[in-house]
XYZ file of C-alpha atoms in Angstrom:
122
model
C -129.930 80.495 49.410
C -127.520 78.974 51.899
C -126.758 80.798 55.108
C -123.051 81.581 55.012
C -121.242 81.783 58.308
C -119.200 84.863 59.055
C -115.587 84.642 60.179
C -116.893 85.633 63.631
C -119.170 82.566 63.659
C -116.349 80.304 62.459
C -114.128 81.653 65.241
C -116.882 80.944 67.774
C -117.385 77.402 66.465
C -113.635 76.793 66.580
C -113.447 78.129 70.143
C -116.323 75.898 71.225
C -114.574 72.868 69.728
C -111.392 73.759 71.609
C -113.401 74.183 74.823
C -115.108 70.821 74.250
C -111.721 69.108 73.890
C -110.349 70.942 76.936
C -113.282 69.902 79.137
C -112.976 66.266 78.076
C -109.248 66.339 78.873
C -110.128 67.676 82.342
C -112.462 64.738 82.991
C -115.815 66.359 82.219
C -118.559 64.434 80.446
C -120.133 66.684 77.818
C -123.910 66.232 77.687
C -124.945 68.983 75.268
C -123.451 71.475 72.840
C -125.305 74.614 71.760
C -128.376 73.677 73.798
C -131.245 76.083 73.129
C -134.296 77.189 75.036
C -136.333 79.855 73.243
C -133.832 82.668 72.548
C -131.266 81.402 75.056
C -128.320 79.169 74.237
C -125.798 77.382 76.421
C -122.563 76.636 74.580
C -121.709 73.502 76.568
C -123.506 71.567 79.286
C -121.345 68.999 81.027
C -120.949 67.159 84.297
C -118.158 66.155 86.633
C -118.360 64.723 90.144
C -122.179 64.942 90.175
C -122.078 68.691 89.428
C -123.822 69.991 86.310
C -121.871 72.769 84.564
C -123.326 75.362 82.202
C -120.360 76.694 80.237
C -120.194 79.890 78.195
C -117.316 79.954 75.702
C -115.789 83.225 74.511
C -113.030 83.417 71.919
C -110.895 86.383 70.871
C -108.180 86.819 68.273
C -107.020 90.198 69.591
C -107.383 92.503 72.582
C -109.196 95.265 70.682
C -112.408 94.666 72.652
C -110.753 93.365 75.827
C -110.362 89.868 77.174
C -112.890 87.253 76.057
C -114.434 86.826 79.506
C -115.108 90.573 79.745
C -117.723 90.316 76.999
C -120.209 88.463 79.215
C -122.797 91.005 80.315
C -125.839 90.816 82.585
C -128.130 90.105 79.616
C -126.073 87.020 78.728
C -125.924 85.911 82.362
C -129.710 86.187 82.678
C -130.178 84.188 79.470
C -127.872 81.482 80.845
C -129.904 81.349 84.047
C -133.178 81.003 82.120
C -131.796 78.232 79.960
C -130.385 76.455 83.020
C -133.745 76.630 84.792
C -135.454 74.994 81.819
C -132.744 72.349 81.490
C -133.172 71.453 85.164
C -136.937 71.110 84.711
C -136.254 68.605 81.943
C -133.403 66.849 83.798
C -134.449 66.544 87.426
C -131.611 64.205 88.412
C -129.184 67.103 88.908
C -129.067 68.891 92.250
C -125.813 70.835 92.225
C -125.112 73.219 89.340
C -122.437 75.689 88.416
C -121.904 78.348 85.759
C -118.456 78.532 84.183
C -116.648 80.438 81.452
C -113.944 79.255 79.113
C -112.079 82.231 77.666
C -109.885 81.432 74.679
C -107.268 83.692 73.135
C -106.075 82.777 69.656
C -103.059 84.078 67.786
C -102.670 83.117 64.125
C -105.461 80.566 64.642
C -103.454 78.801 67.368
C -104.225 78.673 71.079
C -102.455 81.412 72.989
C -104.378 80.853 76.241
C -107.333 78.894 77.592
C -108.678 80.284 80.850
C -111.254 78.187 82.722
C -113.191 80.360 85.172
C -115.359 78.228 87.415
C -118.485 79.180 89.367
C -118.903 82.683 87.942
C -122.126 83.533 89.764
C -124.914 82.457 92.110
């Protein structure tokens, strides 16, 4: 039996594609998408000006549960850190890193807002 994606998963995939395009337009070089380490996943890993960026993408179609960026909790942040640590073990050429968020608001499946929040912690 095939695993059918939910509308939530399709929305997430769409948001990640929009974020990918946005980052490329801003001059980032995307190295990885949906990079996994154990139970941790980084939506996008990219670089710009010798800085490695670990990017979490959040997409919302309404404000019922708040803004997209508000859904990132400490559990998610810790998972991002763990994944980043492993990525850096495998890719020792990077010295400077940063964690970012791209929050996307959609209305009728069209972009209402893309908010790029850089250097969210550390």
